[in-house]
XYZ file of C-alpha atoms in Angstrom:
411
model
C -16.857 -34.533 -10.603
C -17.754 -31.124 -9.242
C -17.436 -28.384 -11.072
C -15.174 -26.714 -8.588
C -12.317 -29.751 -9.987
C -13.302 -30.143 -13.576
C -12.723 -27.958 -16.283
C -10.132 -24.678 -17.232
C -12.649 -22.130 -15.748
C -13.583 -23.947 -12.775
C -13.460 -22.409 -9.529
C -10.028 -23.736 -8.363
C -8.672 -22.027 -11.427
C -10.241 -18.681 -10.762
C -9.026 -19.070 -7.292
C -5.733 -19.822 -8.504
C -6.072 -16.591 -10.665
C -6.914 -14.210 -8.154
C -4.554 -15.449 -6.165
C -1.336 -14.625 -7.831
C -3.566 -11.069 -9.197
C -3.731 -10.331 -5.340
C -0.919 -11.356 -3.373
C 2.607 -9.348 -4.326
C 5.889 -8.715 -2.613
C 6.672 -5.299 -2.394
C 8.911 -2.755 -0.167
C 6.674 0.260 1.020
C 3.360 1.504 0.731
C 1.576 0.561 -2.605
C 0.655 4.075 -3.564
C 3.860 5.660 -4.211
C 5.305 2.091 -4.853
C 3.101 2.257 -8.040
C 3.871 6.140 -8.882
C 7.560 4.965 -8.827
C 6.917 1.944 -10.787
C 5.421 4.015 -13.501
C 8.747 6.243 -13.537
C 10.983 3.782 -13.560
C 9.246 1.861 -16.910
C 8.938 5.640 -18.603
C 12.756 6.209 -17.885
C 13.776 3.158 -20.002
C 12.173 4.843 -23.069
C 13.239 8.175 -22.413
C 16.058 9.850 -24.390
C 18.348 12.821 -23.484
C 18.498 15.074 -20.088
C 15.490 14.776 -17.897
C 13.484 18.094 -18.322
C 10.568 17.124 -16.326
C 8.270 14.414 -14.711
C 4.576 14.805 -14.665
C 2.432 12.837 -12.504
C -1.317 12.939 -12.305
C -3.223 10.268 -10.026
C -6.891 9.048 -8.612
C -7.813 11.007 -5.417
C -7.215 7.970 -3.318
C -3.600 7.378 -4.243
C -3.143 10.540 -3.631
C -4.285 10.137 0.020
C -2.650 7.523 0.866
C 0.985 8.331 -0.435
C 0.818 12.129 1.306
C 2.204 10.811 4.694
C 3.767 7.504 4.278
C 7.280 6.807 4.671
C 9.377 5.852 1.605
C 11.515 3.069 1.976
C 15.425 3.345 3.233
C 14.579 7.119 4.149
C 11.984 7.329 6.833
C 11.022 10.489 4.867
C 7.272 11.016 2.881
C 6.342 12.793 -0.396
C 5.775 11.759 -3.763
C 8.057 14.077 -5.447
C 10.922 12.241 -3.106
C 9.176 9.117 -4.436
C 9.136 9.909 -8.153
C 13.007 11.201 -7.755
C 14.189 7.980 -6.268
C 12.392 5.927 -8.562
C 13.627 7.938 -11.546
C 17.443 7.030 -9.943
C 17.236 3.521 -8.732
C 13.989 2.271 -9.869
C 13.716 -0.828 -12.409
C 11.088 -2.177 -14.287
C 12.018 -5.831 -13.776
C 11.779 -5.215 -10.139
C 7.707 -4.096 -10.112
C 6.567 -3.494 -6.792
C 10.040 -3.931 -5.150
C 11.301 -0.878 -7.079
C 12.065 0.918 -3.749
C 14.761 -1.721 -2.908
C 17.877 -0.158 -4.000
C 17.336 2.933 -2.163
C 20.258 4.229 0.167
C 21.550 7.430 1.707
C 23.618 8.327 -1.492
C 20.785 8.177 -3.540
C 18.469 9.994 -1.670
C 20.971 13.455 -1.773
C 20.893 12.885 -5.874
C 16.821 12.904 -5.523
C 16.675 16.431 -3.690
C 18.414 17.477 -6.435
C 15.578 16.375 -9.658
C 12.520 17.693 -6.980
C 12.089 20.958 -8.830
C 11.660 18.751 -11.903
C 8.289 17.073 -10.627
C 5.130 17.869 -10.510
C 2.166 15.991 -8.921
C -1.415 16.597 -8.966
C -4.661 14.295 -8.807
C -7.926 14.085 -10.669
C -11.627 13.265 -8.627
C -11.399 9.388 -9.899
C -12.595 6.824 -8.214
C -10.797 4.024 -9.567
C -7.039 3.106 -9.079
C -5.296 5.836 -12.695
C -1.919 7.264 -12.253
C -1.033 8.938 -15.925
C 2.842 9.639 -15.879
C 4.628 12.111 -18.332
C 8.485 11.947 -18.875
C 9.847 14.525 -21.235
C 13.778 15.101 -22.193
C 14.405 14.956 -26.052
C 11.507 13.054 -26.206
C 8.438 12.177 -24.411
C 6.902 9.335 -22.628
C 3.457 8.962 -21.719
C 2.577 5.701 -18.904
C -0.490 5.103 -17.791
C -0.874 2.220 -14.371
C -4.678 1.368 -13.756
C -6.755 -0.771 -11.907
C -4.020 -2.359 -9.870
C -0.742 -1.302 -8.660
C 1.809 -2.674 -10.927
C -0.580 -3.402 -14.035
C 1.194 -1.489 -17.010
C -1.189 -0.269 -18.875
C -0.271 1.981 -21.693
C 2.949 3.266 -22.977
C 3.120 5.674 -25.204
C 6.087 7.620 -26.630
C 6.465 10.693 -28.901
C 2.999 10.125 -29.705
C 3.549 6.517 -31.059
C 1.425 3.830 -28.798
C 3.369 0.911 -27.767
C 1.243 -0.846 -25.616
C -2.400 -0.308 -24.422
C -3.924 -3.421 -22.358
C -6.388 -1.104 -20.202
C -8.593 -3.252 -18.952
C -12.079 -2.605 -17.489
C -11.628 -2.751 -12.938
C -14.536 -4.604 -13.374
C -13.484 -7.382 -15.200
C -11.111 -8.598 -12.392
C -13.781 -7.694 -9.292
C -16.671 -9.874 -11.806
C -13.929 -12.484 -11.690
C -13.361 -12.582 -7.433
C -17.249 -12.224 -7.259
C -18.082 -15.341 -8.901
C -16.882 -17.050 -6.391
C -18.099 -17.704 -2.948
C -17.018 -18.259 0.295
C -17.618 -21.853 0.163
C -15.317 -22.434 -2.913
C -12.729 -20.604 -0.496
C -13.576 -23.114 1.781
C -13.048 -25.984 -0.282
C -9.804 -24.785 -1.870
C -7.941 -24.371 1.149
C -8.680 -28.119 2.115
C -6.286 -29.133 -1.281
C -4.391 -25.726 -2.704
C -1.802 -25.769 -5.754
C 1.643 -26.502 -3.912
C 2.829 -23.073 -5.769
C -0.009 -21.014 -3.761
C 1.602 -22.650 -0.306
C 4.957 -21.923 -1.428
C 3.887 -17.872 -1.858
C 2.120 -18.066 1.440
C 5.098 -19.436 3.031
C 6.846 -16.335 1.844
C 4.215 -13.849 2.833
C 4.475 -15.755 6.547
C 8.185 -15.575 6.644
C 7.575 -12.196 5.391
C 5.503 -10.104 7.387
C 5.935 -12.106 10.708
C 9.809 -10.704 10.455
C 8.449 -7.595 9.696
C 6.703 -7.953 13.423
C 9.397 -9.031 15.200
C 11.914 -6.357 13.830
C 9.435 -3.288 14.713
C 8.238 -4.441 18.104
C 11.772 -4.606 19.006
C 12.227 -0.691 18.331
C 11.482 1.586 21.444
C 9.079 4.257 19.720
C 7.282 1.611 17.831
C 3.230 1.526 18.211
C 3.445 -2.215 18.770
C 6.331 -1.685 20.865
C 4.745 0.685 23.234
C 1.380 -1.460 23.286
C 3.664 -4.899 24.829
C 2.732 -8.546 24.083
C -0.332 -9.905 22.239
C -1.177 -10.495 18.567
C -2.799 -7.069 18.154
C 0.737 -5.550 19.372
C 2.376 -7.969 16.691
C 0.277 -6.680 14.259
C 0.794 -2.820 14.851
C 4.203 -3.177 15.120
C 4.893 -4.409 11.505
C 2.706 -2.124 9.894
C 4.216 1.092 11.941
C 7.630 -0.483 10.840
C 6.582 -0.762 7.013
C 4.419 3.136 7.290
C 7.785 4.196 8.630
C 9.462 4.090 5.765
C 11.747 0.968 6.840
C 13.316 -1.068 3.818
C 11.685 -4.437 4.464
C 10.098 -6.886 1.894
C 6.569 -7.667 2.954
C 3.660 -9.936 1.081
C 0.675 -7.503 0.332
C -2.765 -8.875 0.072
C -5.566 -6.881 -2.463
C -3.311 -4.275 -3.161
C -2.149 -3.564 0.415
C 0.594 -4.509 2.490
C -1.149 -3.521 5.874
C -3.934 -5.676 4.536
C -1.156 -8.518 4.120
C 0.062 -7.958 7.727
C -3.248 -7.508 9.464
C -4.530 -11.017 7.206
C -1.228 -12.926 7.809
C 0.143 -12.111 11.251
C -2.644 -13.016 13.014
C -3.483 -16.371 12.452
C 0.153 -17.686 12.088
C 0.450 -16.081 15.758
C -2.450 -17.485 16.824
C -1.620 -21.226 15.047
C 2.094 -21.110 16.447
C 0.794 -20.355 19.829
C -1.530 -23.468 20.181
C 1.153 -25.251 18.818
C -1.070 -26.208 15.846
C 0.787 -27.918 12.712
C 2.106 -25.377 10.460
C 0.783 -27.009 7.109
C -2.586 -25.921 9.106
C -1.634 -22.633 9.948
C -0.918 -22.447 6.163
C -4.351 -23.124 4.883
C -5.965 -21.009 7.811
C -3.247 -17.667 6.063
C -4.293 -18.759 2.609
C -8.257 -18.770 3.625
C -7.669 -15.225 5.199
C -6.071 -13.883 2.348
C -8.718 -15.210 0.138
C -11.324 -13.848 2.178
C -9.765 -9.988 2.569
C -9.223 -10.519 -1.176
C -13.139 -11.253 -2.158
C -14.732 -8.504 0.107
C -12.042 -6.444 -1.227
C -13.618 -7.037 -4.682
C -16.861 -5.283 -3.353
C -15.261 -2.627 -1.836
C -12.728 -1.941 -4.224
C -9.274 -1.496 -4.365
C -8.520 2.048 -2.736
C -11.361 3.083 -0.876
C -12.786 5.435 2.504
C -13.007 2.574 4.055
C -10.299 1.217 6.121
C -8.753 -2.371 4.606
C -6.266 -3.712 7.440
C -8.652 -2.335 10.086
C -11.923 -3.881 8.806
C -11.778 -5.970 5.793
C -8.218 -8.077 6.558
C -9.371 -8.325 9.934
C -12.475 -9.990 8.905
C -10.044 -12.437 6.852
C -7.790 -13.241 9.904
C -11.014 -13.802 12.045
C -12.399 -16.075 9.761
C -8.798 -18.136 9.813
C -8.595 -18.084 13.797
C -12.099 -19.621 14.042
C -10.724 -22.490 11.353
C -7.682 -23.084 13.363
C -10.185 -23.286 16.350
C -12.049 -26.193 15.025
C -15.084 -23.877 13.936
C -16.779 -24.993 11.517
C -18.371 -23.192 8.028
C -20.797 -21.756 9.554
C -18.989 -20.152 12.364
C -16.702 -19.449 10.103
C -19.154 -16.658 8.318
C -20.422 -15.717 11.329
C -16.800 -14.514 12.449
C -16.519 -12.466 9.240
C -19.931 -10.650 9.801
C -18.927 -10.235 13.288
C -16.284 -8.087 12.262
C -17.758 -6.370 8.803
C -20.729 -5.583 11.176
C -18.240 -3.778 13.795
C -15.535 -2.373 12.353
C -16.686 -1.388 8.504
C -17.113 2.171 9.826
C -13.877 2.504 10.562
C -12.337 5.153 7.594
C -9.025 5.479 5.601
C -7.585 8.600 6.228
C -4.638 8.174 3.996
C -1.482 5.835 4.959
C 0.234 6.666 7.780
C 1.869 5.454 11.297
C -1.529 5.444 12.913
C -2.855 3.001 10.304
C -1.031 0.610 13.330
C -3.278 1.195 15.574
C -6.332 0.523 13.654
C -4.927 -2.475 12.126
C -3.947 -3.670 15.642
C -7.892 -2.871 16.941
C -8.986 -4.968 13.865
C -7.226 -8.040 14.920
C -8.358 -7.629 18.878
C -12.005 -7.224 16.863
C -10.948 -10.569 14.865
C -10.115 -12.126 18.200
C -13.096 -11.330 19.522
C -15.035 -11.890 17.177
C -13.940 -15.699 16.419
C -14.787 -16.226 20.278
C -18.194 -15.412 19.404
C -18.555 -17.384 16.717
C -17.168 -20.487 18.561
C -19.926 -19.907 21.079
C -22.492 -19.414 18.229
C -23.003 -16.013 19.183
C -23.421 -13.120 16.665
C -24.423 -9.878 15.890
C -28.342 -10.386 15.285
C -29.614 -9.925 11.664
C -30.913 -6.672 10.888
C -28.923 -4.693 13.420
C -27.844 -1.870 11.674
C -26.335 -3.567 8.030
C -25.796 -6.712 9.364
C -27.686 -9.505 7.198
C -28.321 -12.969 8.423
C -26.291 -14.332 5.364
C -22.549 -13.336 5.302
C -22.832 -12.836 1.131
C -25.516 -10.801 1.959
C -23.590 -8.461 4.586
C -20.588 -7.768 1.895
C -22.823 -7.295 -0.776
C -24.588 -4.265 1.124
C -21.059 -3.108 1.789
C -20.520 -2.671 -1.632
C -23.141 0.020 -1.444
C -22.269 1.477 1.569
C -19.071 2.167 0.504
C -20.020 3.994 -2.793
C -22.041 6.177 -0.291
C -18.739 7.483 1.562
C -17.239 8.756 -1.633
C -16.893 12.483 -0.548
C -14.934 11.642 2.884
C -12.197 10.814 0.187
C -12.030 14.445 -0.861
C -12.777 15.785 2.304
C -9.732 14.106 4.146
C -7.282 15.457 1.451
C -7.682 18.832 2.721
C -6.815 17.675 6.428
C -3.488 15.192 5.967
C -0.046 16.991 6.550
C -1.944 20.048 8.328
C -2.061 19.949 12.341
């Protein structure tokens, strides 16, 4: 046998792993989704009347939870965040702790704001430190992914500390290749299909409700898959309270990787156990380039990097074959990597909806063997090749990071 089937480590297993690392439900943007997560595990060890709530976080984090709407209050801010967490927020419920969220909450959370304090640190990897004090004090630390508990620690006394190293789990994605993504799709664990059922149901609904709703970006832009697409991530940056799948971290990067080829399947009347295997292999695909990338980054993941996934899945349910397949994904990485995150927001719509006209495109290319020549500009004849130089073009736009800070909120 191969050794992608034989063996506890072989590639089907590390697929399987990164999989269910990668691929989360959650209500609202992942940023302040994590902030409130670490609030709501600190409360359960706190003691007493709340005195105050400290929160410091990674410079992207920061960006991207300064404008985003918090769910069931169409409202931004991570104090408003760490209040409603502190209220409503449970543990159990990790990156659904938004859910229970209403209108008579909210007027409670106004009330602990001039208990919080939030601030961020120049990291560049995914740290949010959170300090609860009453008669006691609680210290929790969340790093490397959004709900990944890292440390608690209370009154000084260490009750858990599983920090792991970032680059463990981005080692673990890259030793993998797009091939093995290829193969696994062909024959994936039944419980993989059953989550990307889910994440279709998901984030399709989250489509149809937002380009229903006059004043919507998808609803504005009319018909089409790219419309589709903006018009569940405006409805999720909007602060509505709706469930959706995200993908590396992201749930724009779980619309912009899903939508699209379940659009594109269900309009060609394809068989859905295909248009399954064509949302798993764009999901696994967003996932590994997000491993070179990183996690929370200047560069823009539902506009460029999921995009790149749901190409690669619209050229499979076109018939394309493996290597058309990478040639779709460079098409895109070669167009659209420049294309920056500037924080999560409403307009993250419209990119994410220009990413999936570029996946569109970009697939029709590929069908006709047509591609972006190698050596124009970053582009590298081998796919691998082209994500690997990412990676290091991405370290190089570090300072746009702190730059854009200074910019979001201020017109």
């Amino acid at each position: 046998m191969s050794e992608f089937l034989e063996g506890e480590n072989s590639k089907r297993s590390i697929i399987r792993e990164i999989f269910f690392d990668n691929v989360k439900l959650s209500y609202g943007c992942t940023e302040p989704v994590a902030v409130g997560l670490s609030v709501a595990v600190g409360k359960g060890y706190l003691r007493g009347v709340l005195k105050s709530i400290d929160v410091i976080m990674d410079r992207n984090t920061y960006k991207n939870g300064l404008e985003v709407g918090i769910p069931g209050t169409h409202l931004h801010g991570f104090d408003l965040a760490i209040a409603l967490a502190y209220l409503v927020g449970k543990p159990e419920y990790g990156l659904q702790v938004f859910k229970d969220v209403n209108s008579h909450v909210l007027s409670k959370a106004y009330e602990l704001k001039d208990k919080i304090r939030v601030s961020y640190e120049n990291s560049y990897n995914l740290h949010i430190k959170t300090k609860l004090e009453a008669d006691n004090e609680v210290l929790i630390e969340i790093t490397d992914s959004h709900d990944n508990i890292s440390k608690i620690v209370v009154d000084g006394n260490e009750i858990r500390n599983t920090q792991t190293s970032v680059n463990f789990k981005k080692d673990l994605v890259k030793s993998i290749s797009l091939n093995d993504i290829f193969e696994y799709i062909e024959n994936p664990d039944l419980d993989v299909v059953n989550v990307v059922k889910e994440g279709i149901k998901y984030n399709v609904n989250a489509a149809r409700e937002g380009i229903k709703k006059e004043g919507n970006f998808g609803y504005a832009l009319g018909e089409g898959i790219p419309a589709y697409v903006a018009a569940g991530v405006d409805e999720r940056m909007s602060g509505e309270l709706i469930p959706i799948m995200t993908v590396a971290g992201s749930g724009n990067q779980g619309i912009a990787s899903i939508v699209p080829p379940t659009l594109y399947g269900r309009e060609n009347e394809m068989p859905e156990e295909k248009i399954e295997k064509a949302v798993l292999l764009s999901i696994l695909v967003t996932t590994y380039i997000k491993a070179f990338t990183g996690v929370l980054t200047p560069v823009c993941g539902a506009g460029s990097i999921a995009s790149a996934g749901s190409s690669a899945a619209i050229t499979y349910l076109a018939g394309g074959n493996a290597e058309q397949i990478k040639n779709a994904i460079n098409n895109v990485l070669a167009t659209l990597f420049g294309m920056t995150c500037d924080g999560a927001k409403r307009g993250c719509a419209l990119k994410a909806s220009i990413g999936t006209q570029m996946a569109l495109n970009a697939s029709k290319l590929a069908l006709k063997d047509t591609n972006i020549p190698c050596g124009n500009g970053f582009a590298a004849k081998d796919v691998e090749e082209t994500i690997r130089r990412i990676e290091l073009l991405t370290k190089s736009l570090r300072q746009f990071d702190q730059d854009v800070i200074d910019f979001i909120g201020h017109c």
